[in-house]
Coordinates of C-alpha atoms and ligand atoms in Angstrom, one line a residue:
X254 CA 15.8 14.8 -9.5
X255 CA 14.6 12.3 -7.5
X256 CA 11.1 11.6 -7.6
X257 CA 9.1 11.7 -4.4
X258 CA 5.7 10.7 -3.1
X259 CA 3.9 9.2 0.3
X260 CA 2.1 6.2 1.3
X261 CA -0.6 7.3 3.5
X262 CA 0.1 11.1 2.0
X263 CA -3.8 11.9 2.2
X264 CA -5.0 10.9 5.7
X265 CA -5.6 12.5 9.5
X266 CA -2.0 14.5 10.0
X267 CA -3.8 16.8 7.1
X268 CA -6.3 19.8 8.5
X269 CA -8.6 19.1 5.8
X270 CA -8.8 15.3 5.7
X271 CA -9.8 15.7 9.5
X272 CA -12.5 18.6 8.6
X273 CA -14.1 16.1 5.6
X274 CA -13.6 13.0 8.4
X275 CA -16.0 15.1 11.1
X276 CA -19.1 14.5 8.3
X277 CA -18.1 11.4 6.2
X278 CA -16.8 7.7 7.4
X279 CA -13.8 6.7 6.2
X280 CA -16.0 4.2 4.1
X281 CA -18.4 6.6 2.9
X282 CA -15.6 8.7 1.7
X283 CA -14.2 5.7 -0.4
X284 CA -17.6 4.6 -1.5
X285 CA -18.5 8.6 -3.1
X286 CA -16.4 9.0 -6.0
X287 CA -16.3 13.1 -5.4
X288 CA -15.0 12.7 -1.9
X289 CA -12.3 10.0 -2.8
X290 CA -11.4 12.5 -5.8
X291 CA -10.8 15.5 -3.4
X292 CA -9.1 13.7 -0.9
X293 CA -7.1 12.3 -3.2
X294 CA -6.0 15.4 -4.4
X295 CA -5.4 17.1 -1.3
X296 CA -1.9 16.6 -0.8
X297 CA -1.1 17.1 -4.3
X298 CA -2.0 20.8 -3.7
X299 CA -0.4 21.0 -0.5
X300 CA 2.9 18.8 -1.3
X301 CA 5.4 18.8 -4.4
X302 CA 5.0 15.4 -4.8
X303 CA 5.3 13.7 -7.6
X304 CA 2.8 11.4 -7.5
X305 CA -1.1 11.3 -6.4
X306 CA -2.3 7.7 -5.0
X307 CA -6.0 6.8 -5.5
X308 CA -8.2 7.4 -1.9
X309 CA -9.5 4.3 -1.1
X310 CA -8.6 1.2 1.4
X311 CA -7.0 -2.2 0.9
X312 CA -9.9 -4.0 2.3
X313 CA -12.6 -2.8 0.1
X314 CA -12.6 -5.7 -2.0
X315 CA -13.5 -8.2 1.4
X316 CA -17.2 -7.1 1.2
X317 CA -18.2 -8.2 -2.0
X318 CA -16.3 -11.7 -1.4
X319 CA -18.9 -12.2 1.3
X320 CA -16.8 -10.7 4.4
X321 CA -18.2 -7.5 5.6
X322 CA -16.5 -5.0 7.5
X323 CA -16.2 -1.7 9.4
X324 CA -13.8 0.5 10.8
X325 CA -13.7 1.4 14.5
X326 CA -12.9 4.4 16.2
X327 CA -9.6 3.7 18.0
X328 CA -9.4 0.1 16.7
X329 CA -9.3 -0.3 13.0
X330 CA -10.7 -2.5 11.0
X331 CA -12.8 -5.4 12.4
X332 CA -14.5 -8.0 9.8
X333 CA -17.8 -9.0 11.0
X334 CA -17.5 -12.9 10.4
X335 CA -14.0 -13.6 9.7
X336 CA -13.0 -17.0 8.6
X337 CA -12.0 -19.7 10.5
X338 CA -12.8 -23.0 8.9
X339 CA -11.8 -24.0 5.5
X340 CA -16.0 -24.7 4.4
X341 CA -15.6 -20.6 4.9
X342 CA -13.4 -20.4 2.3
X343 CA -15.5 -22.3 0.1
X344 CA -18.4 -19.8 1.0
X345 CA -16.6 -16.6 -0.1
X346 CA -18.0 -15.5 -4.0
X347 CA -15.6 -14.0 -6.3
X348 CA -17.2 -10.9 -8.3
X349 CA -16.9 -8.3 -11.0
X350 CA -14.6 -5.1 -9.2
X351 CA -16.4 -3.4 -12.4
X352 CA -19.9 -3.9 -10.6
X353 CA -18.7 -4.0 -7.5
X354 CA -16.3 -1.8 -7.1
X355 CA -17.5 0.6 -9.7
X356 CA -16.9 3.7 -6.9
X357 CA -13.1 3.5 -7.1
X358 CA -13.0 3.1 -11.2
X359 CA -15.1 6.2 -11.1
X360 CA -12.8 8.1 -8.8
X361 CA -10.3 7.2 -10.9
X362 CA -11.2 8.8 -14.0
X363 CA -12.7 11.7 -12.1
X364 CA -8.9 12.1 -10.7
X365 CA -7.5 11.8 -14.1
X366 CA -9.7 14.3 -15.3
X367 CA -8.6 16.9 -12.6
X368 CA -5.3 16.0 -12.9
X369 CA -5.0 16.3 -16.2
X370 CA -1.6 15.2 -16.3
X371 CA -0.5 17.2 -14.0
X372 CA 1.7 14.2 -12.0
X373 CA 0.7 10.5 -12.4
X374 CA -2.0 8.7 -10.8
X375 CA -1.2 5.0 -8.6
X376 CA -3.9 2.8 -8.1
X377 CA -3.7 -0.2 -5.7
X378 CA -4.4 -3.3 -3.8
X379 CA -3.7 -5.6 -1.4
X380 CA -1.8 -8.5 -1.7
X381 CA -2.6 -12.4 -1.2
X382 CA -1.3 -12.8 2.8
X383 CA -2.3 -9.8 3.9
X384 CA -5.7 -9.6 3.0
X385 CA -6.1 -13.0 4.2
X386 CA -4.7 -12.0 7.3
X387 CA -7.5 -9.5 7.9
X388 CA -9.8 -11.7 6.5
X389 CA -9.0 -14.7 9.1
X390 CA -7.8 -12.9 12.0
X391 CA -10.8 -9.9 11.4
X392 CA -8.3 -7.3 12.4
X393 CA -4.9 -5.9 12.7
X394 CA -2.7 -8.6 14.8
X395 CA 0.6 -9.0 16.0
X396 CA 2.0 -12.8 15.1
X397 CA -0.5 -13.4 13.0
X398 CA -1.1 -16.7 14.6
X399 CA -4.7 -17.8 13.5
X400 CA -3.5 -16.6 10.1
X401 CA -0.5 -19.1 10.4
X402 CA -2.3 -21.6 11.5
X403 CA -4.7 -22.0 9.0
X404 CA -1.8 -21.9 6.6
X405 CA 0.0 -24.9 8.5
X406 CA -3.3 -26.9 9.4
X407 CA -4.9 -26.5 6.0
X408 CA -2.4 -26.0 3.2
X409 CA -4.9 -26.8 0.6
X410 CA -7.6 -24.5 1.7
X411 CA -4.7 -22.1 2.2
X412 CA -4.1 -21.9 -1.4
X413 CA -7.8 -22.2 -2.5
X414 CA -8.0 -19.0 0.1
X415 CA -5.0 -16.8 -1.9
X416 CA -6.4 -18.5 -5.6
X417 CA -9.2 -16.6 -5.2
X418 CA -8.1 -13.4 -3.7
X419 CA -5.0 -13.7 -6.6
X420 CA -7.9 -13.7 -9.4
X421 CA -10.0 -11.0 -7.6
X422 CA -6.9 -8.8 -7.4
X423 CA -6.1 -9.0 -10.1
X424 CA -9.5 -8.3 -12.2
X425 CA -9.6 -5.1 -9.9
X426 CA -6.1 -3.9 -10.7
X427 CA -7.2 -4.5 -14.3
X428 CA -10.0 -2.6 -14.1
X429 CA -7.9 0.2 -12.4
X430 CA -5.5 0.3 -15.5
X431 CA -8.7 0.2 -18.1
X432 CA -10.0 3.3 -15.9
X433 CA -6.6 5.1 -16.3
X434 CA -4.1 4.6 -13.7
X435 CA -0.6 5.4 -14.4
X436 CA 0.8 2.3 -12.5
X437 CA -0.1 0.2 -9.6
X438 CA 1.2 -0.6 -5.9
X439 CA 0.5 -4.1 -4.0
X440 CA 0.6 -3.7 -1.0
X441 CA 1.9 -6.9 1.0
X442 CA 2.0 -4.9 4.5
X443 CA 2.9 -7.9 7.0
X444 CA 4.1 -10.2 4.8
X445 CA 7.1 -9.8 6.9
X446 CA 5.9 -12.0 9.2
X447 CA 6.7 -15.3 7.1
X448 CA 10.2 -16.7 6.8
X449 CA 12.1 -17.1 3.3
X450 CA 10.4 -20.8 3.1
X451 CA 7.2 -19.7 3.6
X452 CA 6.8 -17.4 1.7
X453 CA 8.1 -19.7 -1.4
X454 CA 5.7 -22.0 -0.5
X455 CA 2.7 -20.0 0.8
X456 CA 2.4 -16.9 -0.8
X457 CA 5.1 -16.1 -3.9
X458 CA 3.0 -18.6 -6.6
X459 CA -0.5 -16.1 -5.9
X460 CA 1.9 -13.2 -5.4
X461 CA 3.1 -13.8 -8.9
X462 CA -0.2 -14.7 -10.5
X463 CA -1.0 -11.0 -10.0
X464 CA 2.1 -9.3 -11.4
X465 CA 1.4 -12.1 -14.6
X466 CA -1.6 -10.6 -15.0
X467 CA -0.9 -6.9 -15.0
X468 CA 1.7 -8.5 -17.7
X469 CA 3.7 -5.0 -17.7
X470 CA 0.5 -3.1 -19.3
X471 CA 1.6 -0.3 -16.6
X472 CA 4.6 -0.2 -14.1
X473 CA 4.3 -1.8 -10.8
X474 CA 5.6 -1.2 -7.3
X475 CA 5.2 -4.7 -4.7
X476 CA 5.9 -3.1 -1.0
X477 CA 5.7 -4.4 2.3
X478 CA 7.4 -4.1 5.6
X479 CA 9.6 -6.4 7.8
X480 CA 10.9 -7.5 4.1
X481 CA 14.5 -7.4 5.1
X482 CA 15.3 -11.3 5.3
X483 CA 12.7 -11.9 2.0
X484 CA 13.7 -9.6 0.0
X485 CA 15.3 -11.9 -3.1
X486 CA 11.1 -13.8 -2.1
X487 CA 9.6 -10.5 -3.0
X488 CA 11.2 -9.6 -5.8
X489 CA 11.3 -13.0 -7.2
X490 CA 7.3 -12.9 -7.4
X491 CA 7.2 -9.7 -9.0
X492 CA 7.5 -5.9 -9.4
X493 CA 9.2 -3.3 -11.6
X494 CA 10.0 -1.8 -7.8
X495 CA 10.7 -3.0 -4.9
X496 CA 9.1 -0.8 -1.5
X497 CA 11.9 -0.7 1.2
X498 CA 10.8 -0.6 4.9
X499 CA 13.4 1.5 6.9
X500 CA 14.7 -1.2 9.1
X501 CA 17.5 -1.7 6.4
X502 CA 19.8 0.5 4.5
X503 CA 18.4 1.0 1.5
X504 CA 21.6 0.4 -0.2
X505 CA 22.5 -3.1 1.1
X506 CA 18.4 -4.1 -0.1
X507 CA 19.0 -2.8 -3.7
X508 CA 22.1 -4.6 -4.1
X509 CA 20.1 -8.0 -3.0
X510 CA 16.7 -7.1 -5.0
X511 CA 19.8 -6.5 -7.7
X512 CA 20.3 -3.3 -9.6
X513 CA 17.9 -4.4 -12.9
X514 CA 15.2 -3.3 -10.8
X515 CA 13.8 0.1 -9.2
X516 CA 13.9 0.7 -5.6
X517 CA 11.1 2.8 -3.3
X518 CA 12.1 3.8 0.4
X519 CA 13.1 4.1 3.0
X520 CA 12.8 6.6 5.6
X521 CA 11.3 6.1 8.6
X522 CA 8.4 7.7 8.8
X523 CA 8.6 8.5 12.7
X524 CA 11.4 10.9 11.8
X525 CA 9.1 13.2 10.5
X526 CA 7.9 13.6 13.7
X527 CA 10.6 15.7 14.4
X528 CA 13.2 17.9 14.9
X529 CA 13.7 18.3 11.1
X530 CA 17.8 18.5 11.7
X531 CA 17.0 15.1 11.9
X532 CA 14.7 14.2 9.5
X533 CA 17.1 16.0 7.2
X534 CA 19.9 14.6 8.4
X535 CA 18.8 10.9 7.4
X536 CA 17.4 12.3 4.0
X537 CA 20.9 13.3 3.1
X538 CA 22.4 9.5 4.3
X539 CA 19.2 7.9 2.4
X540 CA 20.4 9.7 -1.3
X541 CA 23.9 9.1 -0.2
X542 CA 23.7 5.6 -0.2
X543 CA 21.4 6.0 -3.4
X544 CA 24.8 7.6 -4.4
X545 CA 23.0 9.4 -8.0
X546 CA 21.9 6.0 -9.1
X547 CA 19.0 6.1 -11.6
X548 CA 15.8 4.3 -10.0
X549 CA 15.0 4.7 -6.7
X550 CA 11.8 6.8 -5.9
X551 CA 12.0 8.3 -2.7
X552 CA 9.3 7.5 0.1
X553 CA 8.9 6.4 3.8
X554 CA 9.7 3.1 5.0
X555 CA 5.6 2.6 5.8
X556 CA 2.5 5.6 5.6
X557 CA 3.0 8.9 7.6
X558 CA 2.0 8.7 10.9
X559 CA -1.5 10.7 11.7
X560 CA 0.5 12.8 14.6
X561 CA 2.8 14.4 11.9
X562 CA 3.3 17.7 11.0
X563 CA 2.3 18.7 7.5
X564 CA 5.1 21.0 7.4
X565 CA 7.5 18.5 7.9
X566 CA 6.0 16.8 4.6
X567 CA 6.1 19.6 3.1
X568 CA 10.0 20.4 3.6
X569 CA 10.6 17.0 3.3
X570 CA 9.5 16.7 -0.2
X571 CA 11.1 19.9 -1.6
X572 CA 14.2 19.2 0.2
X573 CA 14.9 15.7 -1.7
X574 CA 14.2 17.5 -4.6
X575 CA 16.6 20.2 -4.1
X576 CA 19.1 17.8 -2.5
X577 CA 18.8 14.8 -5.4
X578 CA 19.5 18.0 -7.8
X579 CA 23.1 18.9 -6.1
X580 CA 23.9 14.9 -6.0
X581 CA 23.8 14.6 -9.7
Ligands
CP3_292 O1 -2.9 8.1 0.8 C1 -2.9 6.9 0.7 O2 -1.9 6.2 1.0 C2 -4.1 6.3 0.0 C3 -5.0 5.8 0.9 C4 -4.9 4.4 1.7 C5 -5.7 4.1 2.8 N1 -5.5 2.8 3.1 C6 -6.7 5.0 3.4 C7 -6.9 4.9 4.9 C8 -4.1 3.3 1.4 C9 -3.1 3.1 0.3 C10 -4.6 2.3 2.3 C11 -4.0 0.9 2.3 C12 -4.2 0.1 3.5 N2 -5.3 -0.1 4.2 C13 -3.3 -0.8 3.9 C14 -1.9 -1.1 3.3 C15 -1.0 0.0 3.6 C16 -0.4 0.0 4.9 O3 -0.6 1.0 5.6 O4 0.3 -1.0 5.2 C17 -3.8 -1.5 5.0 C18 -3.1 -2.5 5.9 C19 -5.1 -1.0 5.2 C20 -6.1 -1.4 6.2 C21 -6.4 -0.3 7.1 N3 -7.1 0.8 6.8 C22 -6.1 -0.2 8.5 C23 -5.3 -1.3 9.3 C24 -6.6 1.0 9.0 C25 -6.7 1.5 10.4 C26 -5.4 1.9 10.9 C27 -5.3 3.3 11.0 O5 -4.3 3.9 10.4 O6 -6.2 3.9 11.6 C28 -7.2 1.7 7.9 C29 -7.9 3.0 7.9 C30 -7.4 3.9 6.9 N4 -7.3 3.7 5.5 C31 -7.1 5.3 7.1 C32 -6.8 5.9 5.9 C33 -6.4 7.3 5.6 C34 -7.2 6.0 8.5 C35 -7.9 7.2 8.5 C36 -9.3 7.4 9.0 O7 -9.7 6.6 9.9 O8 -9.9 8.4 8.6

């Protein structure tokens, strides 16, 4: 049977998440260890998934570097100060995720405890680029251009940039494993903005540094989208999976990523949106190009959208498991 969970599986397409979301910030629901632990479990109880993911946000860790943030309604994210010049760099102060952080650690064994090894728990974090991106370009962009630029202009500041957010990554996923996750996703979201030559010489070296570190202690996903002309990049800095976006078949990435390694993918999540013929339709072509092949864990090609159905989720899940059943 083919194992199934979401990115983005607890979140606004969910009754409940919106009811909790009319009282607490999205921060303030990361930052309280007994709202992160419901939300967390929410879709477990509503889903058959097979997997919960820890409630919290890929920018967390910005704030105690020295780069506040908040999230606005309608906009997203938007970091107060973000950096532009490489003395900013020099200005940001690496810390302990077990001080500062402490609220997701908690959550996490508070999880585990519910849980109770019910299905496993996967902490994450973000990767090198994109948390830089966010950090220089203080929101969500589209070419990533002061990003870029930085990168280009100041290749040493670059690096001293990723160095740091390498280490502090990788103390927090640490941390994560000593509080009791089961294994760990990074999350390099736009990483697919970088050619193959870039990324070799920009990001895989702090990429890497982080899968070195977790040094196997649990198993480790490394996703991100717009992947499909880096893939061989990705894998080659690390991961016991590689996350699939949808905008290739998931077939023709696994035989590049090579077959030695796990695959997690690919459907796109906009077909969830409807009509479920559809969305069923692709499932079936997704496991038939899986063909019954031992490692691929079955998820969307980026997070569920918040204008989804949750019924669609729901028959989503229990039909790859009654599907990946008859294929075997
Ligand atoms: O269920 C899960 O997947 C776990 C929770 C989770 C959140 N953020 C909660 C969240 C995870 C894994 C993340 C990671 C995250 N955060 C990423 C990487 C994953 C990806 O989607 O590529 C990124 C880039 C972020 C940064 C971020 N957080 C943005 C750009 C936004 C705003 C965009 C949006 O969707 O509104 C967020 C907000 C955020 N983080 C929400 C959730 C559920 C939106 C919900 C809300 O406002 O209540």
């Amino acid at each position: 049977m083919t194992p199934v969970w979401f990115m983005r599986q607890a979140g606004r397409y969910m009754d409940e998440y919106r009811a909790l979301r009319q009282r607490y910030s999205l921060l303030e629901i990361c930052r309280t260890p007994d709202l992160a632990t419901e939300v967390t479990l929410q879709p477990v109880r509503r889903l058959s998934v097979d997997a919960a993911i820890i409630f919290s946000d890929l920018l967390l860790p910005l704030d105690p570097l020295g780069l506040p943030f908040d999230f606005i309604k309608g906009e997203g994210p938007q970091i107060e100060r973000p950096i532009e010049t490489p003395a900013d760099i020099d200005r940001l102060r690496p810390f302990e995720p077990r001080d500062a952080l402490s609220h997701v650690l908690d959550a996490i064994r508070q999880v585990q405890e519910e849980l109770d090894g019910h299905v496993p728990l996967i902490g994450f974090a973000g990767a090198p680029f994109t948390l830089a991106s966010y950090a220089i370009e203080g929101g969500h962009s589209n070419n990533f251009a002061k990003t870029k630029s930085l990168m280009y202009a100041h290749p040493d500041a670059w690096h001293r940039l990723c160095e740091t957010l390498s280490a502090v990554v990788g103390d927090f996923l640490l941390a994560q494993i000593e509080a009791g996750v089961d294994a760990l996703q990074v999350f390099d979201s736009w990483v697919g903005a970088l050619d193959a030559s870039d990324y070799r010489e920009f990001v895989l070296p702090h990429t890497r540094a982080i899968f070195d570190r977790i040094g196997g202690r649990v198993p480790t996903i490394h996703f991100g989208t717009g992947t499909a002309t880096i893939l061989e990049e990705l894998r080659d800095a690390g991961g016991d999976v590689i996350g699939v976006d949808w905008r290739i078949p998931l077939d023709e990435a696994w035989a590049r990523i090579g077959h030695d390694r796990a695959v997690q993918g690919n459907l796109d999540p906009t077909l969830l949106l409807g009509p479920p013929a559809r969305m069923f339709q692709q499932t079936d072509a997704l496991l038939g190009r899986v063909g019954g092949r031992a490692g691929h864990i079955f998820n969307l090609g980026h997070g569920i959208l918040p204008s989804t159905p949750v019924e669609h989720v729901q028959m989503l899940a229990h039909y790859v498991h009654t599907a990946s059943r008859r294929l075997r």
